[in-house]
Structure formats: C-alpha cells, structure tokens
Amino acid sequence: MATVQISDDILEGIKDKVILITGGASGIGKATAELCLKHGAIVVIGDLNSLPSDLETSEKLKFIKLDVCSWESQRDAFIQIEEWFGRIDHVFANAGVGPTSNLLDNSLDENGQLTPPDLQTINVNLIGVISTVRLAIHYIQKHSAHRASGELGSIVATASAASFQNFSAGDYTITKHAVLGLIHAMEYQLEGKVRLNAVAPSWTATGMVQSAFIEGLGVGVQQPEAVARSVALLFSDQQRHGDIIYSWDGNYLEINKAEGGFLEAADRIIVNSANEEMVVRKLREADLIA
C-alpha cells in the first residue's frame, strides 16, 4: 500500500481557493474548514446547524444554511457562492449522519401492515452526496477559466473504513460503500475535467462517535484534524484523481491505486486494523446505535 506523507508545503496549494464544505459546522467538516482557513483559502460552510461560537463569518469565511436532502437548497447554495466569489474551486461532500435504522425493523402501521424503511441516513449520506457531486462538477467546470492552465478543481467525498468491510450498521454501511462506487464509476468520465477523490477515516472523534466508549474497548479514536489534513491534500495535489485515502491515528494510506489493487489493499487494512465490526456490535449491545 502507498503510505502518504502530508507536508504543510503541499497544503499551500489551497491558498486563495474557494472551497465549499457541506456539514462544515462540526466534526471533520469544521476541522477541514479551520485548516483551509489557516492556509489562506476562502471557505463556505454549508450546514443545517449554525456555526459554533468559535467560528465567525468574515471575508474569508461564509455560512449558508444548507439541507443536503433538498436539491433546491444545494443548488441555491452553489448559486450564492458563485455570486459572492465568481467561482468554486473545491467541494468537500462531507455532510453525513450515523445509522438511523437497521433495515430489519418489523414495525407495523395502524392497519397492521409493514411500514417502509427509515431512509434518513441513505437520503443524507448517499442521495445528498450525489446531489453535491453533480452540482460541484457543473460549477467547477463552469469556472475553469479562472484557474491556471492545466489546473483542475476537485471534489472530495467522505467515505469510511466501513466502506470496504463487513460493518453491520446497515444503512450507514450501504451509503459508505456507495461513496466508493461513486469514485470507481466516475473517475474515468471526469479525467482531465474535475478531480474526484475520497477520504476513508477509521474511528474519528465526531458527534457521531462515542469516543470514550470505543476507547474503552481498546480501540484508538483519531481527532478530526487528522482527517482534515487528508482532505486538504486531495484539494491541493493536482496529481490526485480517483484516490481514496484511509486514515487512522494520524497515519495515511492511499488504497484505491495501491500495488495489488483496491481489494488487496482493503483486505490488508482489515487484517491489520482494529476489528471494526466488534466495535459496532458492542455499540449496539450498549444501545448506542440503531
């Protein structure tokens, strides 16, 4: 597998770039926004939640109330950014939620008939990401003339370590496998137009993760700032297209183009990393996830 080193020098490539981060008010999105601002980028956070108190809007940081489950909300956000800055250079399709349904719920309606599945996680983590990517492709290409010759804008999507293994949080796992499918399906079509990459973090301290409980099982939980560095690298490095960077505890591996191919790389990660499925089962036993 290809170990990835991330230097501060390479991150300087995001200076003065206009970056949209969905789900940027907390967790990995917030850490990425702060890192991009530190390196001189112009950042727009789109989120249903308001900005936290330690982030304030400025010439370099804008906020848009954004519902990724609404095409109109997302489209209007891209239009607003275009009006503000005249272009969009990079988009982080990051907004997401944890498991909300195990898809095996046998709940019945008032007539005794099986109710439809709860698709909240699928709507946010998959349909929302597809909408973000579709809009990002259009607007990044539309503004290509604003960039230096040969320089491409990029999209980064949030996958997960759950993307390439058994992980019995059903609805969540479906969506994260699908993010990898998005990379595999669209890499060739976007060649030379827009760079499309993904990050696949292991357990990360966000609002979705019960950090203390997981650490009590002897499993490490990385900080969101570690993942943010891999996102910023994918924005900055013009050579990266179709990459998937797996991260754990501040370590990074590119697994999609690793020697031996994606499946071999993923298999080696699963063998040598913490048992993710064990953690999911313990979380479920403790009634901490659906």
Tab-separated table of C-alpha atoms in Angstrom:
chain	number	residue	atom	x	y	z
A	1	MET	CA	0.000	0.000	0.000
A	2	ALA	CA	1.093	3.564	-0.663
A	3	THR	CA	1.898	5.412	2.541
A	4	VAL	CA	1.002	9.089	2.256
A	5	GLN	CA	3.034	11.874	3.822
A	6	ILE	CA	1.313	15.249	4.182
A	7	SER	CA	3.562	18.281	4.462
A	8	ASP	CA	2.446	21.810	5.184
A	9	ASP	CA	4.119	22.868	1.926
A	10	ILE	CA	1.718	20.873	-0.256
A	11	LEU	CA	-1.243	22.365	1.610
A	12	GLU	CA	-0.230	25.829	0.435
A	13	GLY	CA	-1.901	24.868	-2.838
A	14	ILE	CA	-5.281	25.825	-1.372
A	15	LYS	CA	-4.303	29.460	-0.793
A	16	ASP	CA	-6.982	31.791	-2.200
A	17	LYS	CA	-9.098	28.867	-3.458
A	18	VAL	CA	-12.867	28.982	-2.931
A	19	ILE	CA	-13.947	25.880	-1.045
A	20	LEU	CA	-17.430	24.656	-0.118
A	21	ILE	CA	-17.699	22.231	2.800
A	22	THR	CA	-21.060	20.585	3.459
A	23	GLY	CA	-21.572	19.578	7.064
A	24	GLY	CA	-18.850	22.025	7.971
A	25	ALA	CA	-20.183	23.256	11.314
A	26	SER	CA	-18.779	20.343	13.312
A	27	GLY	CA	-16.502	17.322	13.285
A	28	ILE	CA	-14.355	16.583	10.238
A	29	GLY	CA	-16.012	19.367	8.240
A	30	LYS	CA	-15.234	22.001	10.851
A	31	ALA	CA	-11.648	20.799	11.250
A	32	THR	CA	-11.221	20.963	7.471
A	33	ALA	CA	-12.658	24.469	7.342
A	34	GLU	CA	-10.241	25.647	10.037
A	35	LEU	CA	-7.263	24.030	8.303
A	36	CYS	CA	-8.180	25.546	4.941
A	37	LEU	CA	-8.578	28.986	6.503
A	38	LYS	CA	-5.187	28.601	8.162
A	39	HIS	CA	-3.643	28.027	4.743
A	40	GLY	CA	-5.322	31.051	3.167
A	41	ALA	CA	-8.373	29.559	1.473
A	42	ILE	CA	-11.790	31.151	1.174
A	43	VAL	CA	-14.248	28.805	2.881
A	44	VAL	CA	-18.008	28.471	2.666
A	45	ILE	CA	-19.622	26.207	5.236
A	46	GLY	CA	-22.999	24.749	4.325
A	47	ASP	CA	-24.868	23.146	7.207
A	48	LEU	CA	-28.296	22.800	8.787
A	49	ASN	CA	-26.684	23.655	12.123
A	50	SER	CA	-25.438	27.145	12.866
A	51	LEU	CA	-21.754	27.979	13.104
A	52	PRO	CA	-20.229	27.189	16.500
A	53	SER	CA	-19.240	30.127	18.676
A	54	ASP	CA	-15.530	29.770	17.891
A	55	LEU	CA	-16.130	30.388	14.178
A	56	GLU	CA	-17.192	33.804	12.932
A	57	THR	CA	-18.073	34.809	9.387
A	58	SER	CA	-15.656	37.142	7.628
A	59	GLU	CA	-14.382	37.939	4.142
A	60	LYS	CA	-12.703	34.530	4.180
A	61	LEU	CA	-15.461	32.516	5.884
A	62	LYS	CA	-19.097	32.468	4.819
A	63	PHE	CA	-22.002	30.395	6.083
A	64	ILE	CA	-25.039	29.095	4.209
A	65	LYS	CA	-27.959	27.283	5.793
A	66	LEU	CA	-27.941	24.086	3.761
A	67	ASP	CA	-30.092	20.965	3.679
A	68	VAL	CA	-28.272	18.368	1.578
A	69	CYS	CA	-31.508	16.369	1.246
A	70	SER	CA	-33.004	19.238	-0.764
A	71	TRP	CA	-31.819	19.698	-4.350
A	72	GLU	CA	-33.113	23.281	-4.297
A	73	SER	CA	-31.218	24.082	-1.089
A	74	GLN	CA	-27.985	22.733	-2.521
A	75	ARG	CA	-28.452	24.377	-5.917
A	76	ASP	CA	-29.177	27.739	-4.297
A	77	ALA	CA	-26.023	27.424	-2.190
A	78	PHE	CA	-23.871	26.978	-5.301
A	79	ILE	CA	-25.596	29.938	-6.944
A	80	GLN	CA	-24.931	32.068	-3.852
A	81	ILE	CA	-21.243	31.136	-3.767
A	82	GLU	CA	-20.923	31.996	-7.456
A	83	GLU	CA	-22.481	35.399	-6.768
A	84	TRP	CA	-20.107	36.019	-3.849
A	85	PHE	CA	-16.821	34.904	-5.392
A	86	GLY	CA	-17.371	34.271	-9.101
A	87	ARG	CA	-16.127	30.696	-8.921
A	88	ILE	CA	-15.907	27.477	-6.919
A	89	ASP	CA	-12.583	25.611	-6.862
A	90	HIS	CA	-13.060	22.682	-4.468
A	91	VAL	CA	-16.014	20.981	-2.788
A	92	PHE	CA	-15.965	18.670	0.222
A	93	ALA	CA	-19.114	16.500	0.119
A	94	ASN	CA	-18.930	15.724	3.796
A	95	ALA	CA	-22.399	16.159	5.356
A	96	GLY	CA	-23.476	12.917	6.973
A	97	VAL	CA	-25.305	11.203	9.787
A	98	GLY	CA	-24.805	7.919	11.602
A	99	PRO	CA	-27.030	4.840	11.475
A	100	THR	CA	-30.728	5.568	11.994
A	101	SER	CA	-32.269	2.241	11.003
A	102	ASN	CA	-31.123	-1.380	10.905
A	103	LEU	CA	-33.454	-2.016	7.936
A	104	LEU	CA	-34.773	-5.108	9.768
A	105	ASP	CA	-37.320	-3.224	11.843
A	106	ASN	CA	-40.640	-5.059	11.720
A	107	SER	CA	-42.746	-2.128	12.913
A	108	LEU	CA	-46.325	-2.072	11.638
A	109	ASP	CA	-48.722	0.751	10.822
A	110	GLU	CA	-52.213	1.198	12.264
A	111	ASN	CA	-53.528	-1.353	9.767
A	112	GLY	CA	-51.011	-3.976	10.781
A	113	GLN	CA	-49.005	-3.565	7.584
A	114	LEU	CA	-45.230	-3.343	7.471
A	115	THR	CA	-44.005	0.271	7.464
A	116	PRO	CA	-41.477	1.474	4.867
A	117	PRO	CA	-37.801	1.621	5.862
A	118	ASP	CA	-36.380	4.718	7.513
A	119	LEU	CA	-34.148	6.173	4.777
A	120	GLN	CA	-32.816	9.218	6.627
A	121	THR	CA	-29.199	8.044	6.573
A	122	ILE	CA	-29.429	6.995	2.924
A	123	ASN	CA	-31.000	10.328	1.970
A	124	VAL	CA	-28.257	12.337	3.700
A	125	ASN	CA	-25.180	10.185	3.144
A	126	LEU	CA	-25.912	8.964	-0.378
A	127	ILE	CA	-28.581	10.990	-2.190
A	128	GLY	CA	-27.236	14.192	-0.640
A	129	VAL	CA	-23.689	13.345	-1.719
A	130	ILE	CA	-24.798	12.529	-5.261
A	131	SER	CA	-26.535	15.910	-5.468
A	132	THR	CA	-23.458	17.702	-4.115
A	133	VAL	CA	-21.176	15.943	-6.588
A	134	ARG	CA	-23.475	16.676	-9.544
A	135	LEU	CA	-23.604	20.377	-8.703
A	136	ALA	CA	-19.891	20.536	-7.949
A	137	ILE	CA	-18.949	19.020	-11.312
A	138	HIS	CA	-21.072	21.613	-13.112
A	139	TYR	CA	-19.835	24.668	-11.220
A	140	ILE	CA	-16.171	23.652	-11.012
A	141	GLN	CA	-16.056	23.082	-14.770
A	142	LYS	CA	-18.008	26.261	-15.419
A	143	HIS	CA	-15.295	28.306	-13.725
A	144	SER	CA	-12.255	26.506	-15.159
A	145	ALA	CA	-11.109	29.671	-16.940
A	146	HIS	CA	-10.361	31.258	-13.550
A	147	ARG	CA	-7.593	28.713	-12.884
A	148	ALA	CA	-4.062	28.418	-14.198
A	149	SER	CA	-3.598	26.373	-17.359
A	150	GLY	CA	-3.852	22.667	-16.587
A	151	GLU	CA	-5.069	23.223	-13.021
A	152	LEU	CA	-8.240	21.347	-12.102
A	153	GLY	CA	-10.730	21.935	-9.346
A	154	SER	CA	-11.666	18.970	-7.193
A	155	ILE	CA	-14.327	17.171	-5.198
A	156	VAL	CA	-13.627	15.140	-2.077
A	157	ALA	CA	-16.303	12.836	-0.662
A	158	THR	CA	-16.366	11.331	2.802
A	159	ALA	CA	-16.256	7.556	2.733
A	160	SER	CA	-15.282	5.451	5.760
A	161	ALA	CA	-13.360	2.439	6.942
A	162	ALA	CA	-16.853	0.901	6.814
A	163	SER	CA	-16.733	1.324	3.026
A	164	PHE	CA	-14.732	-1.821	2.376
A	165	GLN	CA	-15.619	-4.365	5.041
A	166	ASN	CA	-18.487	-6.031	6.863
A	167	PHE	CA	-19.938	-3.394	9.156
A	168	SER	CA	-23.410	-4.213	10.403
A	169	ALA	CA	-24.703	-0.668	10.740
A	170	GLY	CA	-26.815	-1.427	7.671
A	171	ASP	CA	-27.997	1.903	6.304
A	172	TYR	CA	-24.699	3.645	7.111
A	173	THR	CA	-22.594	0.899	5.536
A	174	ILE	CA	-24.691	0.905	2.364
A	175	THR	CA	-24.050	4.619	1.903
A	176	LYS	CA	-20.318	4.405	2.542
A	177	HIS	CA	-19.864	1.511	0.137
A	178	ALA	CA	-21.759	3.652	-2.365
A	179	VAL	CA	-19.306	6.550	-1.985
A	180	LEU	CA	-16.542	4.225	-3.160
A	181	GLY	CA	-18.811	3.189	-6.013
A	182	LEU	CA	-19.102	6.842	-6.965
A	183	ILE	CA	-15.309	7.155	-7.202
A	184	HIS	CA	-14.965	3.920	-9.156
A	185	ALA	CA	-17.811	4.814	-11.534
A	186	MET	CA	-16.878	8.415	-12.322
A	187	GLU	CA	-13.082	8.568	-12.201
A	188	TYR	CA	-12.629	7.875	-15.909
A	189	GLN	CA	-15.511	10.121	-17.006
A	190	LEU	CA	-14.047	13.087	-15.134
A	191	GLU	CA	-10.447	12.592	-16.256
A	192	GLY	CA	-8.980	15.964	-17.256
A	193	LYS	CA	-12.128	17.832	-16.171
A	194	VAL	CA	-12.573	17.651	-12.390
A	195	ARG	CA	-10.552	15.649	-9.889
A	196	LEU	CA	-12.700	13.326	-7.731
A	197	ASN	CA	-11.277	11.701	-4.583
A	198	ALA	CA	-12.411	10.394	-1.209
A	199	VAL	CA	-11.243	10.088	2.378
A	200	ALA	CA	-11.994	6.928	4.351
A	201	PRO	CA	-11.386	7.595	8.051
A	202	SER	CA	-11.286	4.974	10.742
A	203	TRP	CA	-12.894	5.859	14.094
A	204	THR	CA	-12.794	9.649	14.442
A	205	ALA	CA	-13.917	11.878	17.303
A	206	THR	CA	-17.047	13.492	15.865
A	207	GLY	CA	-20.577	13.963	17.150
A	208	MET	CA	-21.490	10.587	15.615
A	209	VAL	CA	-18.849	8.617	17.522
A	210	GLN	CA	-18.991	7.525	21.169
A	211	SER	CA	-15.269	8.141	21.651
A	212	ALA	CA	-14.951	7.239	25.330
A	213	PHE	CA	-16.889	4.007	24.870
A	214	ILE	CA	-14.808	2.952	21.847
A	215	GLU	CA	-11.515	3.820	23.522
A	216	GLY	CA	-12.685	1.750	26.487
A	217	LEU	CA	-12.696	-1.238	24.130
A	218	GLY	CA	-9.011	-0.633	23.433
A	219	VAL	CA	-9.629	0.892	20.015
A	220	GLY	CA	-7.993	4.183	19.080
A	221	VAL	CA	-10.059	7.195	18.030
A	222	GLN	CA	-8.314	9.843	15.931
A	223	GLN	CA	-9.043	13.546	16.049
A	224	PRO	CA	-10.886	15.179	13.128
A	225	GLU	CA	-7.860	17.367	12.425
A	226	ALA	CA	-6.029	14.259	11.190
A	227	VAL	CA	-8.710	13.583	8.587
A	228	ALA	CA	-8.801	17.257	7.621
A	229	ARG	CA	-5.179	17.063	6.502
A	230	SER	CA	-6.003	14.283	4.051
A	231	VAL	CA	-8.889	16.329	2.641
A	232	ALA	CA	-6.680	19.381	2.166
A	233	LEU	CA	-4.035	17.234	0.484
A	234	LEU	CA	-6.591	15.975	-2.037
A	235	PHE	CA	-7.625	19.557	-2.749
A	236	SER	CA	-4.031	20.668	-3.231
A	237	ASP	CA	-2.268	17.867	-5.084
A	238	GLN	CA	-3.053	18.139	-8.790
A	239	GLN	CA	-1.798	14.590	-9.364
A	240	ARG	CA	-4.510	13.019	-7.211
A	241	HIS	CA	-7.602	11.818	-9.022
A	242	GLY	CA	-9.520	8.674	-8.112
A	243	ASP	CA	-7.591	8.379	-4.841
A	244	ILE	CA	-9.061	7.051	-1.607
A	245	ILE	CA	-7.040	7.926	1.491
A	246	TYR	CA	-7.624	5.717	4.526
A	247	SER	CA	-6.602	7.336	7.829
A	248	TRP	CA	-6.151	6.132	11.374
A	249	ASP	CA	-4.388	7.817	14.286
A	250	GLY	CA	-2.636	10.336	12.044
A	251	ASN	CA	-1.455	7.718	9.549
A	252	TYR	CA	-2.488	7.729	5.895
A	253	LEU	CA	-2.629	5.129	3.123
A	254	GLU	CA	-3.842	5.540	-0.438
A	255	ILE	CA	-5.714	2.306	-1.119
A	256	ASN	CA	-7.510	2.688	-4.452
A	257	LYS	CA	-4.336	2.718	-6.564
A	258	ALA	CA	-2.141	0.671	-4.251
A	259	GLU	CA	0.042	-2.092	-5.631
A	260	GLY	CA	-2.085	-5.205	-5.968
A	261	GLY	CA	-5.264	-3.189	-6.378
A	262	PHE	CA	-8.016	-1.899	-4.142
A	263	LEU	CA	-9.338	-5.236	-2.904
A	264	GLU	CA	-5.931	-6.472	-1.802
A	265	ALA	CA	-5.177	-3.174	-0.087
A	266	ALA	CA	-8.532	-3.166	1.716
A	267	ASP	CA	-8.062	-6.762	2.823
A	268	ARG	CA	-4.665	-5.971	4.319
A	269	ILE	CA	-6.104	-2.988	6.207
A	270	ILE	CA	-8.897	-5.087	7.692
A	271	VAL	CA	-6.485	-7.792	8.822
A	272	ASN	CA	-4.100	-5.356	10.453
A	273	SER	CA	-6.532	-2.850	11.971
A	274	ALA	CA	-8.936	-2.945	14.887
A	275	ASN	CA	-11.962	-5.155	14.435
A	276	GLU	CA	-14.478	-2.557	13.290
A	277	GLU	CA	-17.373	-4.993	13.385
A	278	MET	CA	-16.621	-5.864	17.010
A	279	VAL	CA	-16.972	-2.193	17.886
A	280	VAL	CA	-20.304	-1.921	16.061
A	281	ARG	CA	-21.678	-4.936	17.918
A	282	LYS	CA	-20.568	-3.545	21.281
A	283	LEU	CA	-22.165	-0.190	20.441
A	284	ARG	CA	-25.402	-1.955	19.563
A	285	GLU	CA	-25.320	-4.042	22.754
A	286	ALA	CA	-24.964	-0.813	24.702
A	287	ASP	CA	-27.927	0.630	22.744
A	288	LEU	CA	-25.736	3.415	21.369
A	289	ILE	CA	-26.640	2.851	17.702
A	290	ALA	CA	-29.657	1.522	15.824
